[in-house]
Coordinates of C-alpha atoms and ligand atoms in Angstrom, one line a residue:
M1 CA 0.0 0.0 0.0
S2 CA 1.5 3.4 -0.9
A3 CA 1.7 6.2 1.6
G4 CA -0.6 8.5 -0.4
V5 CA -1.5 11.5 1.7
V6 CA 0.0 10.9 5.1
D7 CA -2.2 11.2 8.2
A8 CA -1.1 14.0 10.6
G9 CA -1.3 11.5 13.5
L10 CA 1.2 9.2 11.9
I11 CA 3.6 12.1 11.1
G12 CA 3.3 13.1 14.8
E13 CA 4.1 9.5 15.9
L14 CA 7.1 9.3 13.5
T15 CA 8.3 12.7 14.7
G16 CA 8.2 11.5 18.2
I17 CA 10.4 8.6 17.3
V18 CA 13.1 10.2 15.1
G19 CA 12.7 14.0 15.6
A20 CA 11.1 16.5 13.3
A21 CA 14.4 17.1 11.4
H22 CA 14.2 13.4 10.2
V23 CA 10.6 13.2 9.0
L24 CA 10.7 14.9 5.6
H25 CA 7.6 15.7 3.6
D26 CA 8.5 18.9 1.7
P27 CA 8.3 17.8 -2.0
E28 CA 11.4 19.8 -2.9
I29 CA 13.4 17.9 -0.3
T30 CA 11.8 14.4 -0.8
A31 CA 12.3 14.6 -4.6
G32 CA 16.1 14.0 -4.1
Y33 CA 15.2 10.6 -2.6
A34 CA 12.9 9.6 -5.4
V35 CA 15.3 9.5 -8.4
D36 CA 18.0 6.9 -8.9
W37 CA 21.7 7.4 -9.8
T38 CA 21.1 6.6 -13.5
R39 CA 18.1 9.0 -13.8
R40 CA 16.2 6.2 -15.5
F41 CA 14.0 5.5 -12.5
A42 CA 12.1 8.3 -10.9
G43 CA 9.0 8.4 -8.7
A44 CA 7.7 10.4 -5.9
T45 CA 7.2 10.0 -2.1
P46 CA 5.1 11.8 0.4
L47 CA 7.4 10.8 3.3
V48 CA 11.1 10.2 3.9
I49 CA 12.1 9.0 7.4
R50 CA 15.7 9.0 8.6
P51 CA 16.1 6.8 11.7
G52 CA 19.3 7.2 13.7
D53 CA 19.7 3.6 15.1
T54 CA 18.1 0.2 15.3
A55 CA 15.6 1.0 18.0
Q56 CA 14.3 4.0 16.0
T57 CA 14.2 1.8 12.8
A58 CA 12.1 -0.8 14.7
A59 CA 9.7 1.8 16.1
V60 CA 9.3 3.5 12.7
M61 CA 8.6 0.1 11.1
G62 CA 6.0 -0.7 13.8
A63 CA 4.3 2.6 13.1
L64 CA 4.3 2.2 9.3
A65 CA 3.1 -1.4 9.6
G66 CA 0.2 -0.2 11.9
A67 CA -0.8 2.3 9.1
H68 CA -0.2 -0.3 6.3
I69 CA 2.3 1.9 4.6
A70 CA 4.8 0.4 2.2
V71 CA 8.5 1.3 2.4
V72 CA 11.5 1.5 0.2
P73 CA 14.7 1.1 2.2
Q74 CA 17.5 3.3 0.8
G75 CA 21.2 3.5 1.5
G76 CA 23.5 5.5 -0.8
N77 CA 21.0 5.3 -3.7
T78 CA 23.7 4.1 -6.1
G79 CA 21.8 0.9 -7.0
L80 CA 21.4 0.5 -10.8
V81 CA 18.2 -1.6 -11.1
G82 CA 15.5 0.8 -9.9
G83 CA 15.2 -0.9 -6.5
S84 CA 16.1 2.0 -4.2
V85 CA 13.5 4.6 -5.2
P86 CA 9.7 4.9 -4.6
L87 CA 8.2 4.2 -8.0
A88 CA 4.7 3.6 -6.6
G89 CA 4.4 6.3 -3.9
E90 CA 6.0 4.3 -1.1
A91 CA 7.6 5.9 1.9
V92 CA 11.4 6.0 1.9
L93 CA 13.4 4.8 4.9
S94 CA 16.8 6.4 4.5
M95 CA 19.4 4.4 6.5
R96 CA 22.3 6.8 6.1
R97 CA 22.3 8.0 9.7
L98 CA 23.2 4.5 11.0
N99 CA 26.8 5.3 10.4
D100 CA 28.5 4.0 13.5
C101 CA 31.8 2.1 13.1
E102 CA 32.5 -0.1 16.2
P103 CA 36.1 -0.7 17.1
T104 CA 37.7 -3.3 14.8
D105 CA 37.9 -6.7 16.5
E106 CA 41.6 -7.4 15.6
L107 CA 41.5 -10.9 17.2
A108 CA 38.7 -12.0 14.9
S109 CA 39.5 -9.7 11.9
Q110 CA 36.0 -8.5 11.9
V111 CA 34.1 -5.3 12.5
T112 CA 30.5 -4.4 13.2
L113 CA 29.2 -1.4 11.1
G114 CA 26.0 0.5 10.9
A115 CA 24.1 -0.1 7.7
G116 CA 24.6 3.5 6.6
V117 CA 28.4 3.5 6.8
T118 CA 29.8 4.0 3.3
L119 CA 32.2 1.6 1.8
G120 CA 34.9 4.3 1.7
E121 CA 34.4 4.9 5.5
A122 CA 34.5 1.1 6.1
Q123 CA 37.7 0.8 4.1
A124 CA 39.4 3.6 6.0
H125 CA 38.3 2.2 9.4
A126 CA 39.6 -1.3 8.5
A127 CA 42.9 0.1 7.2
A128 CA 43.6 1.7 10.5
S129 CA 44.0 -1.9 11.8
G130 CA 46.0 -3.1 8.8
L131 CA 42.9 -4.9 7.4
S132 CA 40.7 -4.4 4.3
V133 CA 37.2 -4.9 3.2
G134 CA 36.8 -7.8 0.7
V135 CA 34.5 -6.0 -1.7
D136 CA 35.5 -2.8 -3.6
L137 CA 33.6 -0.8 -6.2
A138 CA 33.7 2.6 -7.9
A139 CA 30.7 4.0 -6.0
R140 CA 32.7 3.5 -2.7
D141 CA 32.1 7.1 -1.5
S142 CA 28.3 6.8 -1.5
A143 CA 27.3 3.1 -1.5
T144 CA 26.5 1.9 2.1
I145 CA 27.3 -1.4 3.8
G146 CA 23.6 -2.1 4.3
G147 CA 22.8 -1.4 0.6
M148 CA 25.8 -3.5 -0.5
V149 CA 24.6 -6.5 1.6
A150 CA 21.0 -6.0 0.4
T151 CA 22.2 -6.2 -3.2
N152 CA 25.0 -8.8 -2.6
A153 CA 27.3 -6.3 -4.3
G154 CA 30.3 -7.7 -6.3
G155 CA 32.8 -5.3 -7.7
I156 CA 36.4 -5.8 -8.6
N157 CA 37.8 -8.3 -6.1
V158 CA 35.2 -11.1 -6.2
L159 CA 37.7 -13.4 -7.8
R160 CA 39.8 -13.2 -4.6
Y161 CA 37.3 -12.7 -1.8
G162 CA 33.8 -13.4 -3.1
A163 CA 30.8 -11.1 -3.2
M164 CA 29.2 -9.3 -0.2
R165 CA 27.4 -12.3 1.1
A166 CA 30.8 -14.0 1.7
Q167 CA 31.8 -11.0 3.9
V168 CA 28.9 -11.2 6.2
A169 CA 29.7 -12.9 9.6
G170 CA 26.6 -11.6 11.3
I171 CA 23.6 -9.4 10.8
E172 CA 21.0 -7.3 12.6
A173 CA 17.8 -6.4 10.9
V174 CA 14.3 -5.0 11.5
L175 CA 11.4 -7.1 10.1
A176 CA 8.3 -5.7 8.5
D177 CA 6.4 -5.6 11.8
G178 CA 9.2 -3.9 13.7
T179 CA 10.7 -7.0 15.3
V180 CA 14.5 -6.9 15.6
V181 CA 16.6 -10.0 14.7
S182 CA 20.2 -9.7 15.8
H183 CA 23.0 -12.2 15.4
L184 CA 26.3 -10.4 15.5
A185 CA 28.7 -12.6 17.5
G186 CA 30.6 -13.4 14.2
L187 CA 31.4 -17.0 15.2
E188 CA 33.1 -18.6 12.1
K189 CA 31.5 -21.9 12.9
D190 CA 27.9 -21.5 13.9
N191 CA 25.4 -24.1 12.7
T192 CA 22.4 -23.0 14.8
G193 CA 19.8 -23.0 12.1
Y194 CA 18.9 -20.7 9.2
D195 CA 21.5 -18.2 8.2
L196 CA 19.6 -14.9 8.1
G197 CA 22.6 -12.9 7.0
S198 CA 22.8 -15.1 3.9
L199 CA 19.1 -14.8 3.3
L200 CA 19.1 -11.0 3.6
A201 CA 22.2 -10.7 1.3
G202 CA 20.7 -10.1 -2.1
S203 CA 17.1 -9.7 -0.8
E204 CA 17.0 -6.1 -2.1
G205 CA 15.1 -4.7 0.9
T206 CA 12.2 -7.1 0.4
L207 CA 12.6 -9.2 3.6
G208 CA 14.0 -6.9 6.3
I209 CA 15.7 -3.6 7.0
I210 CA 19.4 -4.2 7.6
T211 CA 20.6 -2.1 10.5
R212 CA 24.1 -3.5 11.4
V213 CA 26.5 -5.8 9.7
R214 CA 29.4 -7.8 11.2
L215 CA 31.9 -7.9 8.3
R216 CA 34.8 -10.3 7.8
L217 CA 38.0 -8.4 7.0
H218 CA 41.1 -9.5 5.2
P219 CA 44.8 -8.8 5.5
T220 CA 45.9 -5.7 3.5
Q221 CA 47.9 -6.5 0.3
P222 CA 49.8 -3.2 0.1
E223 CA 52.2 -4.1 -2.8
R224 CA 50.5 -3.8 -6.1
A225 CA 51.3 -4.2 -9.8
T226 CA 48.8 -3.3 -12.5
A227 CA 48.9 -4.2 -16.2
L228 CA 46.8 -2.8 -19.0
L229 CA 46.7 -5.4 -21.8
A230 CA 45.4 -4.8 -25.4
F231 CA 43.9 -7.6 -27.5
A232 CA 42.7 -7.8 -31.1
T233 CA 39.7 -9.9 -30.2
A234 CA 37.4 -10.6 -27.3
A235 CA 38.3 -14.3 -27.6
D236 CA 42.0 -13.5 -27.1
A237 CA 41.1 -11.4 -24.0
V238 CA 39.0 -14.3 -22.6
S239 CA 41.8 -16.8 -23.2
A240 CA 44.3 -14.5 -21.5
A241 CA 42.0 -13.9 -18.6
A242 CA 41.8 -17.7 -18.0
A243 CA 45.6 -18.0 -18.2
L244 CA 46.1 -15.2 -15.7
R245 CA 43.6 -16.7 -13.3
R246 CA 45.5 -20.0 -13.5
S247 CA 49.0 -18.6 -13.1
V248 CA 48.9 -15.5 -10.8
A249 CA 48.3 -16.5 -7.2
S250 CA 48.2 -12.8 -6.1
L251 CA 45.6 -11.9 -8.8
H252 CA 43.4 -9.2 -7.1
A253 CA 41.3 -7.9 -10.0
L254 CA 40.8 -8.8 -13.7
E255 CA 38.6 -6.3 -15.5
A256 CA 37.7 -5.7 -19.1
V257 CA 36.8 -2.8 -21.4
F258 CA 35.7 -3.7 -24.9
G259 CA 36.0 -1.6 -28.1
S260 CA 33.2 0.8 -28.1
A261 CA 33.2 1.4 -24.3
M262 CA 37.0 2.1 -24.5
T263 CA 36.3 4.6 -27.3
L264 CA 33.7 6.4 -25.2
V265 CA 35.7 6.5 -21.9
S266 CA 38.8 7.6 -23.6
R267 CA 36.9 10.5 -25.2
H268 CA 35.4 11.3 -21.9
L269 CA 38.8 11.4 -20.2
G270 CA 40.5 13.1 -23.1
V271 CA 43.2 10.5 -23.0
V272 CA 43.9 7.5 -25.3
P273 CA 45.0 4.3 -23.6
P274 CA 48.8 3.8 -23.7
V275 CA 48.4 0.4 -25.5
G276 CA 46.1 -0.8 -28.2
S277 CA 44.5 0.9 -31.2
M278 CA 41.4 3.1 -31.2
D279 CA 40.9 2.6 -34.9
H280 CA 38.1 0.1 -34.5
G281 CA 35.5 2.8 -34.0
T282 CA 32.4 1.3 -32.6
G283 CA 33.5 -2.3 -32.0
G284 CA 36.4 -4.8 -31.9
G285 CA 39.4 -4.7 -29.7
A286 CA 39.5 -5.5 -26.0
W287 CA 41.5 -4.4 -23.0
L288 CA 42.2 -6.1 -19.7
I289 CA 43.3 -4.6 -16.5
A290 CA 45.0 -7.2 -14.4
E291 CA 46.1 -6.2 -10.8
A292 CA 48.2 -8.4 -8.5
A293 CA 48.4 -7.5 -4.8
A294 CA 50.5 -9.1 -2.1
R295 CA 52.5 -8.4 1.1
S296 CA 55.7 -8.3 -1.0
D297 CA 56.1 -6.9 -4.5
P298 CA 54.1 -9.1 -7.0
S299 CA 55.4 -7.4 -10.1
D300 CA 57.7 -10.4 -11.1
E301 CA 54.8 -12.8 -10.8
L302 CA 52.5 -10.6 -12.9
G303 CA 55.2 -9.7 -15.4
A304 CA 56.1 -13.4 -16.0
A305 CA 52.4 -14.3 -16.5
V306 CA 52.0 -11.4 -19.0
A307 CA 55.2 -12.4 -20.9
A308 CA 53.7 -15.9 -21.3
L309 CA 50.7 -14.4 -23.1
D310 CA 52.7 -13.1 -26.0
D311 CA 50.8 -15.0 -28.7
L312 CA 47.6 -13.4 -27.5
V313 CA 48.4 -9.9 -26.3
V314 CA 49.0 -7.1 -28.8
D315 CA 50.7 -4.7 -26.3
A316 CA 51.0 -4.3 -22.5
A317 CA 51.7 -1.5 -20.1
V318 CA 52.7 -2.2 -16.5
A319 CA 52.5 0.3 -13.6
L320 CA 53.7 0.0 -10.1
D321 CA 53.4 3.4 -8.4
P322 CA 50.0 4.5 -7.2
A323 CA 49.7 7.5 -9.7
A324 CA 50.6 5.4 -12.7
R325 CA 48.4 2.6 -11.6
Q326 CA 45.5 5.0 -11.2
R327 CA 46.0 6.3 -14.7
L328 CA 45.5 2.7 -16.0
W329 CA 42.5 2.1 -13.8
A330 CA 40.9 5.4 -15.0
F331 CA 40.0 3.6 -18.3
R332 CA 37.9 1.1 -16.3
E333 CA 36.6 3.0 -13.3
N334 CA 35.2 5.9 -15.4
V335 CA 33.2 3.9 -17.9
T336 CA 29.9 4.2 -16.0
E337 CA 30.4 8.0 -15.6
A338 CA 31.3 8.3 -19.3
I339 CA 28.1 6.5 -20.3
S340 CA 26.0 8.5 -17.9
A341 CA 27.4 11.7 -19.5
A342 CA 26.4 10.4 -22.9
G343 CA 22.8 9.5 -22.0
I344 CA 20.5 7.3 -19.9
P345 CA 21.4 3.7 -20.6
H346 CA 19.7 0.4 -20.0
K347 CA 22.1 -1.5 -17.8
L348 CA 22.2 -5.3 -18.3
D349 CA 24.5 -6.8 -15.8
V350 CA 25.1 -10.5 -16.7
T351 CA 27.3 -13.5 -16.0
L352 CA 28.2 -16.0 -18.7
P353 CA 29.8 -19.4 -18.2
A354 CA 33.5 -19.1 -19.1
A355 CA 33.1 -21.3 -22.1
R356 CA 30.4 -19.0 -23.7
L357 CA 31.9 -15.7 -22.7
A358 CA 33.8 -14.8 -25.9
E359 CA 30.8 -16.0 -28.0
F360 CA 28.5 -13.7 -26.0
V361 CA 30.8 -10.6 -26.3
D362 CA 31.0 -11.1 -30.1
G363 CA 27.3 -11.9 -30.5
V364 CA 25.6 -9.4 -28.3
P365 CA 26.0 -6.3 -30.5
E366 CA 24.0 -8.0 -33.2
V367 CA 21.3 -9.1 -30.7
V368 CA 21.0 -5.5 -29.6
R369 CA 20.8 -4.1 -33.1
A370 CA 18.3 -6.6 -34.2
A371 CA 16.0 -5.4 -31.3
D372 CA 16.7 -1.7 -31.9
P373 CA 18.8 -0.8 -35.0
A374 CA 19.8 2.6 -33.6
A375 CA 20.9 1.3 -30.2
Q376 CA 24.5 1.4 -29.2
P377 CA 25.9 -1.4 -27.0
L378 CA 28.8 -0.7 -24.7
L379 CA 30.5 -3.7 -23.1
F380 CA 32.9 -3.8 -20.1
G381 CA 32.9 -5.6 -16.7
H382 CA 34.6 -8.0 -14.3
L383 CA 36.0 -10.6 -16.8
G384 CA 37.7 -12.5 -14.0
D385 CA 34.3 -13.8 -12.8
G386 CA 32.5 -13.9 -16.2
N387 CA 30.5 -10.7 -15.4
V388 CA 29.8 -8.5 -18.4
H389 CA 28.1 -5.1 -18.1
V390 CA 26.1 -4.6 -21.3
N391 CA 25.0 -0.9 -21.3
V392 CA 22.8 0.2 -24.2
L393 CA 22.3 3.8 -25.3
G394 CA 19.5 4.8 -27.7
P395 CA 20.1 7.2 -30.6
G396 CA 21.7 10.4 -29.3
G397 CA 21.9 9.1 -25.8
A398 CA 18.1 8.5 -25.5
E399 CA 16.6 5.4 -24.0
P400 CA 16.8 2.3 -26.3
A401 CA 13.7 0.3 -27.1
G402 CA 12.4 -1.9 -24.4
E403 CA 12.8 -5.0 -26.6
V404 CA 16.6 -4.7 -26.2
D405 CA 16.5 -5.8 -22.6
E406 CA 14.4 -8.8 -23.3
A407 CA 16.5 -9.8 -26.3
V408 CA 19.8 -9.6 -24.5
L409 CA 18.6 -11.3 -21.4
R410 CA 17.0 -14.1 -23.4
Y411 CA 20.4 -14.5 -25.2
V412 CA 22.1 -14.7 -21.8
A413 CA 19.7 -17.4 -20.5
E414 CA 20.1 -19.4 -23.8
L415 CA 23.9 -19.4 -23.2
G416 CA 23.4 -20.7 -19.6
G417 CA 24.2 -17.3 -17.9
S418 CA 22.7 -15.2 -15.2
I419 CA 20.6 -12.2 -16.0
S420 CA 21.9 -10.4 -12.9
A421 CA 25.5 -10.9 -11.9
E422 CA 25.8 -8.3 -9.1
H423 CA 23.3 -5.4 -9.3
G424 CA 20.1 -7.4 -8.5
I425 CA 16.7 -7.6 -10.1
G426 CA 15.1 -4.4 -8.7
T427 CA 12.3 -3.2 -10.9
A428 CA 14.4 -3.3 -14.0
K429 CA 14.4 -7.0 -14.5
L430 CA 11.3 -8.1 -12.8
S431 CA 9.6 -9.4 -15.9
Q432 CA 12.7 -11.4 -16.9
L433 CA 13.4 -13.2 -13.6
H434 CA 11.6 -16.3 -15.0
L435 CA 14.4 -16.7 -17.5
N436 CA 16.7 -17.9 -14.7
R437 CA 14.3 -19.2 -12.0
T438 CA 11.7 -22.0 -12.3
E439 CA 8.1 -21.7 -11.1
A440 CA 9.0 -23.8 -8.2
E441 CA 11.8 -21.5 -7.2
L442 CA 9.6 -18.4 -7.6
A443 CA 7.0 -20.1 -5.4
A444 CA 9.6 -20.8 -2.7
F445 CA 10.7 -17.1 -2.9
S446 CA 7.1 -16.0 -2.5
A447 CA 6.6 -18.3 0.5
I448 CA 9.7 -16.8 2.2
K449 CA 8.4 -13.3 1.4
R450 CA 5.0 -14.0 2.8
A451 CA 6.5 -15.5 6.0
L452 CA 8.6 -12.5 6.8
D453 CA 6.4 -9.7 5.3
P454 CA 2.9 -11.0 5.2
A455 CA 1.4 -7.6 4.5
G456 CA 3.8 -6.9 1.6
L457 CA 5.2 -3.7 3.0
L458 CA 8.9 -4.0 2.3
N459 CA 9.9 -2.9 -1.2
P460 CA 6.7 -4.5 -2.6
N461 CA 7.5 -3.7 -6.3
V462 CA 11.0 -5.1 -6.3
L463 CA 12.6 -8.5 -7.1
L464 CA 9.5 -10.7 -7.0
P465 CA 7.0 -10.4 -9.9
P466 CA 3.6 -9.4 -8.5
N467 CA 2.0 -12.7 -9.6
A468 CA 4.9 -14.9 -8.3
Ligands
LIG501 P1 20.8 1.6 -2.5 O1 21.0 2.0 -4.0 O2 20.3 2.7 -1.7 O3 19.8 0.4 -2.5 C1 20.0 -0.8 -3.2 C2 19.0 -1.8 -2.8 O4 19.2 -2.2 -1.5 C3 17.5 -1.3 -2.9 O5 16.7 -2.4 -3.2 C4 17.3 -0.9 -1.4 O6 15.9 -1.0 -1.1 C5 18.1 -1.9 -0.6 N1 18.6 -1.4 0.6 C6 19.5 -0.4 0.8 N2 19.8 -0.3 2.1 C7 19.2 -1.2 2.7 C8 19.1 -1.6 4.1 N3 19.8 -1.0 5.1 N4 18.4 -2.7 4.4 C9 17.6 -3.4 3.5 N5 17.7 -3.0 2.2 C10 18.4 -2.0 1.8 N6 27.6 -2.7 -7.8 C11 28.3 -3.8 -7.8 O7 27.8 -4.9 -7.4 N7 29.6 -3.9 -8.3 C12 30.1 -2.7 -8.8 O8 31.3 -2.8 -9.3 C13 29.4 -1.5 -8.8 N8 30.0 -0.4 -9.3 C14 29.2 0.8 -9.3 C15 29.8 1.9 -9.8 C16 29.0 3.1 -9.8 C17 29.7 4.4 -10.4 C18 27.7 3.1 -9.4 C19 26.9 4.3 -9.4 C20 27.1 1.9 -8.9 C21 27.9 0.8 -8.8 N9 27.3 -0.4 -8.3 C22 28.1 -1.6 -8.3 C23 25.9 -0.5 -7.9 C24 25.7 -0.1 -6.4 O9 26.8 0.7 -5.9 C25 25.6 -1.3 -5.5 O10 24.4 -2.0 -5.9 C26 25.5 -1.0 -4.0 O11 25.5 -2.2 -3.3 C27 24.3 -0.2 -3.6 O12 24.5 0.3 -2.3 P2 23.6 1.6 -1.8 O13 23.9 1.8 -0.4 O14 23.7 2.7 -2.7 O15 22.1 1.0 -1.9
LIG502 C1 30.9 -1.5 -12.6 O1 31.4 -2.6 -12.6 C2 29.6 -1.3 -12.0 O2 31.6 -0.5 -13.0 C3 28.7 -0.4 -12.9 O3 29.0 -2.5 -11.6 C4 28.3 -1.1 -14.2 O4 27.5 0.9 -15.1 C5 27.4 -0.3 -15.1 O5 26.7 -0.9 -15.8
LIG503 ZN1 30.3 -4.1 -11.9

């Protein structure tokens, strides 16, 4: 049920819980919470509530449940699938004020963080104890730990540490009726029933509001070597990626930018990549960024592995100092910004089995053009874990036709891939979830949803198709 016109009694009750400064209903202010990072998904909300801790979150949920008001939980609002904004008039529960970092537990290499702590703040906090967070991504200064668990975020180090679910050693959350469930001891061996942290990871705000997370941390790997490798074909890049995975024990990231995306990002930055040719115009060519990280200098290990690729690689540049490494990373980290500056893309974040990856990269531009001849596909992603980000811009940066999403995601499913690697389903891919999930699985999902949120108040338009 949407919030519609909110009753003055409810506003008074919410104000009593979080304070007047944190119950927002001025449309000029709430509008900022109703549009997503991509600008593709925009709605409206009559009410934004900003609790400051778990007890306030629980009391707010109790009040909203009593009034049958649906809620969209929101962290940094960097999600890319339209799951973090109120598209059907829901209230918004902004979690950013839950930004407490508890002292790092150095004996356990774990830390308990408020859901609203940003990834950048978590990284700085862990680094003070010589530890690091296992997941890293370019939206680090805005994305929150709660949002990252809710989406099971992936990013650039999944090949070494796994995605966000693998980092969760404990969780605290508020259920739809205001009940608090808390399991934060962080015991590495703990088989005392269902793992609610795993269940909430990737639940996209549909099963509970995450308020605190106990994160596993990892030893820092301060010595780094980064290579930018240019290839003539996607198939060569895929073969090289497999070889690097097999031979570089300290491999920390293995990212790809394909032809047309490299053209765009390099124009955006005003710099051409130091290796490879930009002659291919809208297609062809592929670049890999391979980063090794260790306690002692990994450059010999990476250098030897790159040298062994000489029948595949066209050219290579290796950087060791932070500034030079950052100049190579810029060609990958700025692709999303470059696309956003060019228009409002459809974002199709997919994984392919390793054996079908090159075929997909070569085949998908034709699939896109068959669905919308004027659409422009841009491909990049986390090649080390088979994750390709297919972004599609319409003519002149406008939105491409809706058929494009369906065609690309069907192609992914035909090749045995996943239609969502790391961004989630949100509202963007609701109608394609059946491509990857059977009716029996969707029925099980619905049963879990009904058990934890019987009134359907938590992000009711996200993840699960309404008829599932
Ligand atoms: P939001 O966008 O606010 O919310 C995302 C979802 O989680 C929504 O469904 C929301 O309802 C739910 N949610 C948020 N907080 C809570 C909570 N406390 N409890 C319950 N549900 C909650 N993603 C990747 O996986 N890998 C990448 O490499 C990556 N790179 C990115 C780069 C850029 C430039 C941008 C803009 C985005 C990128 N993303 C990436 C996407 C995004 O950063 C992640 O999905 C991130 O996890 C979202 O975190 P957030 O705090 O912004 O969540
Ligand atoms: C990345 O890997 C993010 O850079 C964003 O997941 C991907 O913009 C995208 O489609
Ligand atoms: Zn990504």
